[in-house]
Structure formats: structure tokens, C-alpha cells
mmCIF file of C-alpha atoms in Angstrom:
data_model
loop_
_atom_site.group_PDB
_atom_site.id
_atom_site.type_symbol
_atom_site.label_atom_id
_atom_site.label_comp_id
_atom_site.label_asym_id
_atom_site.label_seq_id
_atom_site.Cartn_x
_atom_site.Cartn_y
_atom_site.Cartn_z
ATOM 1 C CA UNK A 3 -21.751 -4.013 -125.715
ATOM 2 C CA UNK A 4 -19.443 -7.003 -126.237
ATOM 3 C CA UNK A 5 -20.444 -10.240 -127.938
ATOM 4 C CA UNK A 6 -19.959 -12.319 -124.786
ATOM 5 C CA UNK A 7 -22.448 -10.187 -122.884
ATOM 6 C CA UNK A 8 -24.964 -10.617 -125.697
ATOM 7 C CA UNK A 9 -24.505 -14.401 -125.545
ATOM 8 C CA UNK A 10 -25.160 -14.354 -121.795
ATOM 9 C CA UNK A 11 -28.309 -12.291 -122.245
ATOM 10 C CA UNK A 12 -29.416 -14.507 -125.132
ATOM 11 C CA UNK A 13 -29.028 -17.673 -123.083
ATOM 12 C CA UNK A 14 -31.062 -16.158 -120.264
ATOM 13 C CA UNK A 15 -33.807 -14.832 -122.530
ATOM 14 C CA UNK A 16 -34.499 -18.163 -124.217
ATOM 15 C CA UNK A 17 -34.355 -20.106 -120.957
ATOM 16 C CA UNK A 18 -31.461 -22.164 -122.264
ATOM 17 C CA UNK A 19 -30.526 -23.690 -118.932
ATOM 18 C CA UNK A 20 -34.021 -25.047 -118.390
ATOM 19 C CA UNK A 21 -33.781 -26.866 -121.702
ATOM 20 C CA UNK A 22 -30.686 -28.831 -120.846
ATOM 21 C CA UNK A 23 -30.638 -29.333 -117.108
ATOM 22 C CA UNK A 24 -32.839 -32.412 -117.576
ATOM 23 C CA UNK A 25 -30.686 -33.976 -120.281
ATOM 24 C CA UNK A 26 -30.699 -37.768 -120.257
ATOM 25 C CA UNK A 27 -27.042 -38.113 -121.216
ATOM 26 C CA UNK A 28 -25.697 -40.413 -118.499
ATOM 27 C CA UNK A 29 -21.928 -40.081 -118.782
ATOM 28 C CA UNK A 30 -20.571 -36.557 -119.218
ATOM 29 C CA UNK A 31 -17.697 -36.081 -121.655
ATOM 30 C CA UNK A 32 -15.200 -33.236 -121.440
ATOM 31 C CA UNK A 33 -14.407 -31.349 -124.626
ATOM 32 C CA UNK A 34 -11.828 -29.136 -122.945
ATOM 33 C CA UNK A 35 -8.848 -30.555 -124.841
ATOM 34 C CA UNK A 36 -10.347 -29.928 -128.263
ATOM 35 C CA UNK A 37 -11.512 -26.417 -127.351
ATOM 36 C CA UNK A 38 -8.130 -25.572 -125.858
ATOM 37 C CA UNK A 39 -6.306 -26.945 -128.887
ATOM 38 C CA UNK A 40 -8.490 -24.890 -131.237
ATOM 39 C CA UNK A 41 -8.599 -21.659 -129.259
ATOM 40 C CA UNK A 42 -5.765 -21.577 -126.701
ATOM 41 C CA UNK A 43 -6.099 -18.074 -125.154
ATOM 42 C CA UNK A 44 -8.539 -16.682 -127.735
ATOM 43 C CA UNK A 45 -11.521 -15.817 -125.541
ATOM 44 C CA UNK A 46 -14.025 -15.217 -128.334
ATOM 45 C CA UNK A 47 -13.153 -18.543 -129.940
ATOM 46 C CA UNK A 48 -13.512 -20.336 -126.604
ATOM 47 C CA UNK A 49 -16.894 -18.835 -125.795
ATOM 48 C CA UNK A 50 -18.187 -19.481 -129.306
ATOM 49 C CA UNK A 51 -17.210 -23.152 -128.991
ATOM 50 C CA UNK A 52 -18.720 -23.373 -125.501
ATOM 51 C CA UNK A 53 -21.964 -21.945 -126.844
ATOM 52 C CA UNK A 54 -22.044 -24.509 -129.637
ATOM 53 C CA UNK A 55 -21.213 -27.277 -127.182
ATOM 54 C CA UNK A 56 -24.033 -26.229 -124.879
ATOM 55 C CA UNK A 57 -26.615 -26.538 -127.638
ATOM 56 C CA UNK A 58 -26.171 -30.289 -128.041
ATOM 57 C CA UNK A 59 -24.837 -31.630 -124.763
ATOM 58 C CA UNK A 60 -25.888 -32.157 -121.183
ATOM 59 C CA UNK A 61 -25.396 -29.707 -118.375
ATOM 60 C CA UNK A 62 -22.927 -32.149 -116.799
ATOM 61 C CA UNK A 63 -20.822 -32.133 -119.973
ATOM 62 C CA UNK A 64 -20.799 -28.335 -120.168
ATOM 63 C CA UNK A 65 -19.813 -27.919 -116.509
ATOM 64 C CA UNK A 66 -17.134 -30.600 -116.748
ATOM 65 C CA UNK A 67 -15.692 -28.965 -119.859
ATOM 66 C CA UNK A 68 -15.494 -25.573 -118.128
ATOM 67 C CA UNK A 69 -13.836 -27.117 -115.082
ATOM 68 C CA UNK A 70 -11.277 -28.965 -117.208
ATOM 69 C CA UNK A 71 -10.568 -25.876 -119.302
ATOM 70 C CA UNK A 72 -9.540 -23.984 -116.172
ATOM 71 C CA UNK A 73 -7.125 -26.804 -115.313
ATOM 72 C CA UNK A 74 -5.611 -26.473 -118.787
ATOM 73 C CA UNK A 75 -5.304 -22.707 -118.339
ATOM 74 C CA UNK A 76 -3.448 -23.183 -115.068
ATOM 75 C CA UNK A 77 -0.831 -25.337 -116.798
ATOM 76 C CA UNK A 78 -0.504 -23.081 -119.858
ATOM 77 C CA UNK A 79 2.056 -20.334 -120.375
ATOM 78 C CA UNK A 80 -0.305 -17.377 -120.441
ATOM 79 C CA UNK A 81 -2.019 -15.139 -117.891
ATOM 80 C CA UNK A 82 -5.169 -17.165 -117.330
ATOM 81 C CA UNK A 83 -7.247 -14.824 -115.170
ATOM 82 C CA UNK A 84 -9.042 -13.028 -118.059
ATOM 83 C CA UNK A 85 -9.803 -16.331 -119.804
ATOM 84 C CA UNK A 86 -11.339 -17.746 -116.624
ATOM 85 C CA UNK A 87 -13.240 -14.478 -116.175
ATOM 86 C CA UNK A 88 -14.934 -14.992 -119.541
ATOM 87 C CA UNK A 89 -15.785 -18.596 -118.725
ATOM 88 C CA UNK A 90 -17.377 -17.378 -115.497
ATOM 89 C CA UNK A 91 -19.471 -14.856 -117.418
ATOM 90 C CA UNK A 92 -20.632 -17.579 -119.782
ATOM 91 C CA UNK A 93 -21.371 -19.892 -116.849
ATOM 92 C CA UNK A 94 -23.543 -17.249 -115.188
ATOM 93 C CA UNK A 95 -25.802 -17.115 -118.221
ATOM 94 C CA UNK A 96 -25.752 -20.855 -118.748
ATOM 95 C CA UNK A 97 -26.988 -21.736 -115.261
ATOM 96 C CA UNK A 98 -29.716 -19.106 -115.425
ATOM 97 C CA UNK A 99 -28.146 -16.954 -112.686
ATOM 98 C CA UNK A 100 -28.126 -19.900 -110.282
ATOM 99 C CA UNK A 101 -25.023 -18.872 -108.347
ATOM 100 C CA UNK A 102 -25.249 -21.776 -105.931
ATOM 101 C CA UNK A 103 -25.000 -24.264 -108.798
ATOM 102 C CA UNK A 104 -22.229 -22.283 -110.511
ATOM 103 C CA UNK A 105 -20.233 -22.150 -107.298
ATOM 104 C CA UNK A 106 -19.674 -25.915 -107.527
ATOM 105 C CA UNK A 107 -16.885 -25.301 -110.078
ATOM 106 C CA UNK A 108 -15.698 -21.948 -108.735
ATOM 107 C CA UNK A 109 -12.450 -21.933 -106.810
ATOM 108 C CA UNK A 110 -9.131 -20.118 -106.474
ATOM 109 C CA UNK A 111 -7.671 -21.232 -109.835
ATOM 110 C CA UNK A 112 -6.531 -18.437 -112.171
ATOM 111 C CA UNK A 113 -6.862 -16.017 -109.239
ATOM 112 C CA UNK A 114 -10.556 -16.860 -108.779
ATOM 113 C CA UNK A 115 -11.292 -15.902 -112.381
ATOM 114 C CA UNK A 116 -14.437 -18.032 -112.630
ATOM 115 C CA UNK A 117 -15.859 -16.437 -109.483
ATOM 116 C CA UNK A 118 -15.092 -12.916 -110.661
ATOM 117 C CA UNK A 119 -16.669 -13.567 -114.037
ATOM 118 C CA UNK A 120 -19.771 -15.099 -112.475
ATOM 119 C CA UNK A 121 -20.861 -11.766 -111.060
ATOM 120 C CA UNK A 122 -19.246 -9.384 -113.539
ATOM 121 C CA UNK A 123 -22.483 -8.724 -115.445
ATOM 122 C CA UNK A 124 -25.028 -9.281 -112.681
ATOM 123 C CA UNK A 125 -26.164 -5.670 -112.431
ATOM 124 C CA UNK A 126 -26.411 -5.143 -116.176
ATOM 125 C CA UNK A 127 -28.504 -8.294 -116.601
ATOM 126 C CA UNK A 128 -30.826 -7.478 -113.707
ATOM 127 C CA UNK A 129 -31.253 -3.978 -115.111
ATOM 128 C CA UNK A 130 -31.884 -5.179 -118.692
ATOM 129 C CA UNK A 131 -33.927 -8.317 -118.163
ATOM 130 C CA UNK A 132 -35.772 -7.546 -114.941
ATOM 131 C CA UNK A 133 -36.114 -3.809 -115.449
ATOM 132 C CA UNK A 134 -34.672 -3.052 -112.011
ATOM 133 C CA UNK A 135 -33.346 0.532 -111.785
ATOM 134 C CA UNK A 136 -29.575 0.570 -111.354
ATOM 135 C CA UNK A 137 -29.770 2.351 -108.031
ATOM 136 C CA UNK A 138 -32.188 -0.264 -106.696
ATOM 137 C CA UNK A 139 -30.118 -3.348 -107.539
ATOM 138 C CA UNK A 140 -29.069 -5.177 -104.367
ATOM 139 C CA UNK A 141 -25.329 -5.669 -104.834
ATOM 140 C CA UNK A 142 -24.935 -7.688 -101.630
ATOM 141 C CA UNK A 143 -27.382 -10.566 -102.034
ATOM 142 C CA UNK A 144 -25.509 -12.459 -104.770
ATOM 143 C CA UNK A 145 -22.310 -12.633 -102.765
ATOM 144 C CA UNK A 146 -24.181 -13.604 -99.627
ATOM 145 C CA UNK A 147 -25.406 -16.630 -101.603
ATOM 146 C CA UNK A 148 -21.800 -17.425 -102.535
ATOM 147 C CA UNK A 149 -20.660 -16.953 -98.952
ATOM 148 C CA UNK A 150 -23.332 -19.313 -97.650
ATOM 149 C CA UNK A 151 -22.253 -21.956 -100.180
ATOM 150 C CA UNK A 152 -18.465 -21.634 -100.046
ATOM 151 C CA UNK A 153 -17.474 -19.435 -97.105
ATOM 152 C CA UNK A 154 -16.077 -15.961 -96.502
ATOM 153 C CA UNK A 155 -12.992 -16.293 -98.734
ATOM 154 C CA UNK A 156 -15.198 -17.088 -101.712
ATOM 155 C CA UNK A 157 -17.562 -14.276 -100.746
ATOM 156 C CA UNK A 158 -14.690 -11.785 -100.874
ATOM 157 C CA UNK A 159 -13.780 -12.887 -104.386
ATOM 158 C CA UNK A 160 -17.433 -12.591 -105.374
ATOM 159 C CA UNK A 161 -17.463 -9.012 -104.104
ATOM 160 C CA UNK A 162 -14.373 -8.283 -106.179
ATOM 161 C CA UNK A 163 -16.348 -9.443 -109.204
ATOM 162 C CA UNK A 164 -19.198 -7.147 -108.173
ATOM 163 C CA UNK A 165 -16.739 -4.260 -108.355
ATOM 164 C CA UNK A 166 -16.180 -5.169 -112.006
ATOM 165 C CA UNK A 167 -19.933 -5.129 -112.530
ATOM 166 C CA UNK A 168 -20.450 -1.778 -110.815
ATOM 167 C CA UNK A 169 -18.012 0.227 -112.875
ATOM 168 C CA UNK A 170 -19.385 -1.287 -116.082
ATOM 169 C CA UNK A 171 -22.989 -0.365 -115.268
ATOM 170 C CA UNK A 172 -21.915 3.172 -114.348
ATOM 171 C CA UNK A 173 -20.102 3.501 -117.673
ATOM 172 C CA UNK A 174 -16.659 3.691 -116.078
ATOM 173 C CA UNK A 175 -17.458 6.531 -113.694
ATOM 174 C CA UNK A 176 -15.215 5.574 -110.765
ATOM 175 C CA UNK A 177 -16.834 8.088 -108.404
ATOM 176 C CA UNK A 178 -20.317 6.580 -108.757
ATOM 177 C CA UNK A 179 -19.011 3.018 -108.589
ATOM 178 C CA UNK A 180 -17.025 3.752 -105.427
ATOM 179 C CA UNK A 181 -20.130 5.117 -103.736
ATOM 180 C CA UNK A 182 -21.946 1.840 -104.403
ATOM 181 C CA UNK A 183 -19.009 -0.218 -103.075
ATOM 182 C CA UNK A 184 -19.494 1.555 -99.755
ATOM 183 C CA UNK A 185 -22.802 -0.316 -99.382
ATOM 184 C CA UNK A 186 -20.960 -3.474 -98.359
ATOM 185 C CA UNK A 187 -20.865 -4.293 -94.677
ATOM 186 C CA UNK A 188 -17.215 -4.444 -93.674
ATOM 187 C CA UNK A 189 -13.964 -2.703 -94.496
ATOM 188 C CA UNK A 190 -12.629 -5.857 -96.140
ATOM 189 C CA UNK A 191 -15.691 -6.203 -98.355
ATOM 190 C CA UNK A 192 -15.510 -2.566 -99.479
ATOM 191 C CA UNK A 193 -11.811 -3.094 -100.206
ATOM 192 C CA UNK A 194 -12.491 -6.121 -102.410
ATOM 193 C CA UNK A 195 -15.209 -4.245 -104.304
ATOM 194 C CA UNK A 196 -12.873 -1.302 -104.892
ATOM 195 C CA UNK A 197 -10.216 -3.667 -106.221
ATOM 196 C CA UNK A 198 -12.620 -5.102 -108.771
ATOM 197 C CA UNK A 199 -13.725 -1.754 -110.111
ATOM 198 C CA UNK A 200 -10.185 -0.399 -110.503
ATOM 199 C CA UNK A 201 -9.031 -3.637 -112.103
ATOM 200 C CA UNK A 202 -11.888 -3.393 -114.612
ATOM 201 C CA UNK A 203 -11.069 0.265 -115.257
ATOM 202 C CA UNK A 204 -7.499 -0.500 -116.342
ATOM 203 C CA UNK A 205 -8.640 -3.585 -118.251
ATOM 204 C CA UNK A 206 -10.942 -1.332 -120.279
ATOM 205 C CA UNK A 207 -8.075 1.000 -121.033
ATOM 206 C CA UNK A 208 -5.797 -1.854 -122.054
ATOM 207 C CA UNK A 209 -8.521 -3.213 -124.337
ATOM 208 C CA UNK A 210 -9.540 -0.084 -126.231
ATOM 209 C CA UNK A 211 -7.996 2.961 -124.494
ATOM 210 C CA UNK A 212 -11.240 3.806 -122.703
ATOM 211 C CA UNK A 213 -12.105 3.853 -119.014
ATOM 212 C CA UNK A 214 -11.907 6.653 -116.461
ATOM 213 C CA UNK A 215 -8.563 8.256 -117.323
ATOM 214 C CA UNK A 216 -7.323 11.694 -118.373
ATOM 215 C CA UNK A 217 -4.545 11.967 -120.968
ATOM 216 C CA UNK A 218 -3.612 15.405 -119.618
ATOM 217 C CA UNK A 219 -3.198 14.062 -116.072
ATOM 218 C CA UNK A 220 -1.562 10.650 -115.743
ATOM 219 C CA UNK A 221 -2.406 10.524 -112.034
ATOM 220 C CA UNK A 222 -6.167 10.806 -112.518
ATOM 221 C CA UNK A 223 -8.464 9.400 -111.090
ATOM 222 C CA UNK A 224 -6.340 8.406 -108.090
ATOM 223 C CA UNK A 225 -5.424 11.979 -107.248
ATOM 224 C CA UNK A 226 -9.120 12.854 -106.998
ATOM 225 C CA UNK A 227 -9.857 10.313 -104.257
ATOM 226 C CA UNK A 228 -9.978 11.704 -100.749
ATOM 227 C CA UNK A 229 -7.111 9.834 -99.113
ATOM 228 C CA UNK A 230 -8.445 10.474 -95.624
ATOM 229 C CA UNK A 231 -12.022 9.254 -96.087
ATOM 230 C CA UNK A 232 -11.245 6.605 -98.700
ATOM 231 C CA UNK A 233 -7.701 5.506 -97.986
ATOM 232 C CA UNK A 234 -8.389 1.932 -99.081
ATOM 233 C CA UNK A 235 -9.867 3.083 -102.388
ATOM 234 C CA UNK A 236 -6.889 5.342 -103.025
ATOM 235 C CA UNK A 237 -4.524 2.477 -102.239
ATOM 236 C CA UNK A 238 -6.163 0.176 -104.774
ATOM 237 C CA UNK A 239 -6.436 2.898 -107.372
ATOM 238 C CA UNK A 240 -2.671 3.448 -107.244
ATOM 239 C CA UNK A 241 -2.098 -0.312 -107.316
ATOM 240 C CA UNK A 242 -3.860 -0.586 -110.676
ATOM 241 C CA UNK A 243 -2.739 2.819 -111.972
ATOM 242 C CA UNK A 244 0.694 1.204 -112.109
ATOM 243 C CA UNK A 245 -0.530 -0.811 -115.106
ATOM 244 C CA UNK A 246 -1.558 2.472 -116.743
ATOM 245 C CA UNK A 247 1.961 3.826 -116.180
ATOM 246 C CA UNK A 248 3.465 0.740 -117.797
ATOM 247 C CA UNK A 249 1.317 1.211 -120.891
ATOM 248 C CA UNK A 250 2.257 4.886 -121.093
ATOM 249 C CA UNK A 251 5.980 4.047 -120.889
ATOM 250 C CA UNK A 252 5.946 1.068 -123.285
ATOM 251 C CA UNK A 253 6.565 -1.265 -120.324
ATOM 252 C CA UNK A 254 9.991 0.179 -119.526
ATOM 253 C CA UNK A 255 10.468 -0.613 -115.845
ATOM 254 C CA UNK A 256 12.470 2.395 -114.698
ATOM 255 C CA UNK A 257 10.259 4.838 -116.589
ATOM 256 C CA UNK A 258 7.170 3.394 -114.942
ATOM 257 C CA UNK A 259 8.906 3.609 -111.585
ATOM 258 C CA UNK A 260 9.633 7.287 -112.289
ATOM 259 C CA UNK A 261 5.914 7.917 -112.732
ATOM 260 C CA UNK A 262 5.287 6.111 -109.444
ATOM 261 C CA UNK A 263 7.790 8.398 -107.743
ATOM 262 C CA UNK A 264 5.851 11.394 -109.026
ATOM 263 C CA UNK A 265 2.733 10.537 -106.997
ATOM 264 C CA UNK A 266 2.021 13.568 -104.843
ATOM 265 C CA UNK A 267 0.858 11.671 -101.775
ATOM 266 C CA UNK A 268 3.969 9.691 -100.880
ATOM 267 C CA UNK A 269 1.969 7.077 -98.953
ATOM 268 C CA UNK A 270 1.038 5.526 -102.285
ATOM 269 C CA UNK A 271 4.416 5.448 -104.026
ATOM 270 C CA UNK A 272 5.287 2.024 -102.643
ATOM 271 C CA UNK A 273 1.845 0.720 -103.619
ATOM 272 C CA UNK A 274 2.533 1.796 -107.194
ATOM 273 C CA UNK A 275 5.908 -0.006 -107.182
ATOM 274 C CA UNK A 276 4.091 -3.100 -105.983
ATOM 275 C CA UNK A 277 1.588 -2.788 -108.828
ATOM 276 C CA UNK A 278 4.309 -2.459 -111.456
ATOM 277 C CA UNK A 279 6.045 -5.562 -110.104
ATOM 278 C CA UNK A 280 2.825 -7.581 -109.952
ATOM 279 C CA UNK A 281 1.942 -6.786 -113.547
ATOM 280 C CA UNK A 282 5.396 -7.447 -114.994
ATOM 281 C CA UNK A 283 5.635 -10.729 -113.088
ATOM 282 C CA UNK A 284 2.491 -11.886 -114.888
ATOM 283 C CA UNK A 285 4.298 -11.137 -118.159
ATOM 284 C CA UNK A 286 7.422 -13.009 -117.060
ATOM 285 C CA UNK A 287 5.456 -16.000 -115.776
ATOM 286 C CA UNK A 288 7.919 -18.716 -114.837
ATOM 287 C CA UNK A 289 11.059 -16.820 -115.899
ATOM 288 C CA UNK A 290 12.187 -16.202 -112.350
ATOM 289 C CA UNK A 291 15.505 -14.691 -113.395
ATOM 290 C CA UNK A 292 13.624 -11.714 -114.842
ATOM 291 C CA UNK A 293 11.434 -11.322 -111.778
ATOM 292 C CA UNK A 294 14.368 -11.514 -109.403
ATOM 293 C CA UNK A 295 16.361 -8.992 -111.465
ATOM 294 C CA UNK A 296 13.379 -6.639 -111.484
ATOM 295 C CA UNK A 297 13.158 -6.570 -107.696
ATOM 296 C CA UNK A 298 16.897 -6.295 -107.167
ATOM 297 C CA UNK A 299 16.983 -3.304 -109.531
ATOM 298 C CA UNK A 300 14.201 -1.611 -107.590
ATOM 299 C CA UNK A 301 15.297 1.200 -105.196
ATOM 300 C CA UNK A 302 16.100 -0.414 -101.837
ATOM 301 C CA UNK A 303 13.292 1.333 -99.965
ATOM 302 C CA UNK A 304 10.742 -0.254 -102.332
ATOM 303 C CA UNK A 305 12.233 -3.716 -102.802
ATOM 304 C CA UNK A 306 9.871 -5.217 -100.258
ATOM 305 C CA UNK A 307 6.880 -3.860 -102.203
ATOM 306 C CA UNK A 308 8.325 -5.340 -105.390
ATOM 307 C CA UNK A 309 8.693 -8.741 -103.734
ATOM 308 C CA UNK A 310 5.122 -8.623 -102.439
ATOM 309 C CA UNK A 311 3.765 -7.729 -105.869
ATOM 310 C CA UNK A 312 5.826 -10.470 -107.490
ATOM 311 C CA UNK A 313 4.870 -13.218 -105.055
ATOM 312 C CA UNK A 314 1.181 -12.322 -105.321
ATOM 313 C CA UNK A 315 1.320 -12.834 -109.078
ATOM 314 C CA UNK A 316 3.397 -16.008 -108.876
ATOM 315 C CA UNK A 317 1.120 -17.603 -106.269
ATOM 316 C CA UNK A 318 -2.105 -16.627 -108.005
ATOM 317 C CA UNK A 319 -1.195 -17.033 -111.658
ATOM 318 C CA UNK A 320 1.774 -19.377 -112.000
ATOM 319 C CA UNK A 321 2.246 -22.119 -109.403
ATOM 320 C CA UNK A 322 3.053 -22.746 -105.759
ATOM 321 C CA UNK A 323 6.308 -24.364 -106.831
ATOM 322 C CA UNK A 324 7.497 -21.294 -108.739
ATOM 323 C CA UNK A 325 6.348 -19.024 -105.924
ATOM 324 C CA UNK A 326 8.322 -21.012 -103.357
ATOM 325 C CA UNK A 327 11.353 -21.112 -105.619
ATOM 326 C CA UNK A 328 11.241 -17.334 -106.005
ATOM 327 C CA UNK A 329 11.131 -16.806 -102.231
ATOM 328 C CA UNK A 330 14.070 -19.165 -101.759
ATOM 329 C CA UNK A 331 16.148 -17.056 -104.149
ATOM 330 C CA UNK A 332 15.904 -14.108 -101.763
ATOM 331 C CA UNK A 333 17.813 -13.436 -98.570
ATOM 332 C CA UNK A 334 17.047 -12.193 -95.090
ATOM 333 C CA UNK A 335 14.002 -9.999 -94.529
ATOM 334 C CA UNK A 336 12.991 -10.086 -98.192
ATOM 335 C CA UNK A 337 12.750 -13.868 -98.087
ATOM 336 C CA UNK A 338 10.702 -13.735 -94.893
ATOM 337 C CA UNK A 339 8.338 -11.140 -96.379
ATOM 338 C CA UNK A 340 7.981 -13.251 -99.505
ATOM 339 C CA UNK A 341 7.188 -16.461 -97.648
ATOM 340 C CA UNK A 342 4.723 -14.816 -95.282
ATOM 341 C CA UNK A 343 2.739 -13.293 -98.141
ATOM 342 C CA UNK A 344 2.792 -16.544 -100.115
ATOM 343 C CA UNK A 345 1.526 -18.511 -97.126
ATOM 344 C CA UNK A 346 -1.286 -16.047 -96.438
ATOM 345 C CA UNK A 347 -2.471 -16.336 -100.044
ATOM 346 C CA UNK A 348 -2.450 -20.122 -99.919
ATOM 347 C CA UNK A 349 -4.340 -20.101 -96.607
ATOM 348 C CA UNK A 350 -7.094 -17.932 -98.120
ATOM 349 C CA UNK A 351 -7.949 -20.389 -100.900
ATOM 350 C CA UNK A 352 -11.343 -22.031 -101.147
ATOM 351 C CA UNK A 353 -12.605 -25.102 -103.002
#
């Protein structure tokens, strides 16, 4: 159990939010600059400083500091989604599970990292603090609250975060977590939940080489998903399995692509190419020469998938300006594909 989760539980147990919501401090002050200067992308450092800050300052100051930190992450030269995730987890504990209040500073920045983090530990906390059996936890109610406050686009990102929570509570058993995702109401909601659980699965592997993987079968667990009944789940599994292939090949592009080409069900080969491109674009950040070279060196039949993966990362994690510049570097159908995907991502943002 990680230290951040223990902090969240500790805040909830002692009723921390109730202590400070009535603070008399009239003018909130942001401490984001000093925290960012001290910690940069060190998540444990950031959360430790946020915890200390929250002991002696008003709720308004804490929320303003979190909001400003995300702005600093957006402008920094690192992949800010995980950092925002951790801030969202902290925020969930700080506001005493009041998702409506927390949603006031949850938006699309850092690929909706705050939103994802807000619900990442919901099931574990309800199970631990309230004593609710895992199988009885209502995984839909929290995101309905978010949807009512911010709309359907925010609700979808909330459901993605619930996917993170599900696979954690089921100890990285993808089969059990997938079954729970099927409780959501629509295809799109199930899809977002599946994306969260597979993203968390590869994040666990990247962190400490755990998660639901099999060293003797690089294509597990994706090759165990029924592609007819759960085509969307299989699609997302292969999208994130691409990150696993990159780790196994020391991030050598063509070697990772070779593993993609070895996927037995050929419907998912292009999805894997897209996943490789999306992940490496996050590493390149604003070095568009590298991203462009990557896609141009991709086999022609998969160049469109590479462009889609790249523009998704650029739009979500870098900036609209860099995303637009990347599209303008391309020609013909590739440029059109790039611009269409970029525009759809921008249109789906919420405040």
C-alpha cells in the first residue's frame, strides 16, 4: 500500500476537511511556485508538501495551490499526467470524498489527470473505511455526481479513473476488473473504464514490474480476451500493451513494432502501433522532429495509426500549438487525419 494512499485514508479518518473548511483566512495564497521549485516532478515530495500546507492553511489556499500546480505542470517539460493523478488522489481525501466540490478544479489539463486521480482510490476507501464489500460497491454513482456537475465529457474521464480503481482493488486481476466495467450503462462508458484499468496495469508494471503480465507470454493478457464479445476491451488492452513491448525492447522503436506485428489477431496490430507512437511522443514532448521521423519510419500501412497516437499525446500532454504544428508538417491524408483527431480532442474538453 503506497504512502499517498495512506495519507488519503489518514485525512479521511481524522476528518481533516471538516477542520479547515471553516477557516477564517480571507485571502487565499498560492504556494504552487515554492512547491514546484522544491519538488518539480517528484510526486512524493509534492504530496508531502501539500499535506504540510493543508495543516496550517485554509481550504481556499489548498485548492488554489493545487489548481496553480497543474498550470505549472502543463508548462513544464515532463509528462504531467501522473503528477496530476497524484494531486487528484490527495484532493479526494482532502475534501472528504466531496466530488462535487473537487470537480471545481478538475478539467482537461494534463489529460484530465486530476479527474482520474479523484476516483482512483474510491473503491479501496469505501471498502476500508465504510466496510462495504468490494462486490457491493456502486461504481457508477460517483461518476454520475461528476456528470451532473460538469457534463458527459467529464463523466467519461471520471469513469476512466474508476477503471484505475477497479484493477487496484482486484489486485491487478484484469478478468475480474473487466467484469465490473461491464456494469456501466453505455458502450462508451465501458470503453473508458477498460482504458483506465489497462492504463493502471501497465503503470504498475513500469513502477515495480508487477501487474497482470506473463514473462513467458508477452501477449498476455490481451490474447486471453474474447475479441468477439469484448472487442473494445481487447482494443484497449493492445493499446497499452504497446508500452509493455517498449519496456521489453529497451524502447527501440522497430523492435517494439516487431512485437506488434506478432499479434495473432491482425485487427489489433495497428492499435499496437498507435500505442507505441503515443507513448514515445510523450517522451519526445515538444521535439517534433523526432515524432515526425518516428511516423515516417513506420510501415506505410500503419502510418495513420502512428499519426493518431502522436497527435493524441501532443494535444493532451504538450500543447495545442505543438499539436497544430505537427499536423501542418504532414501532407495529404495524413494531415487531414491528424487535424480531425486533434479537433475532436479539443471539442471534448470540459472546464
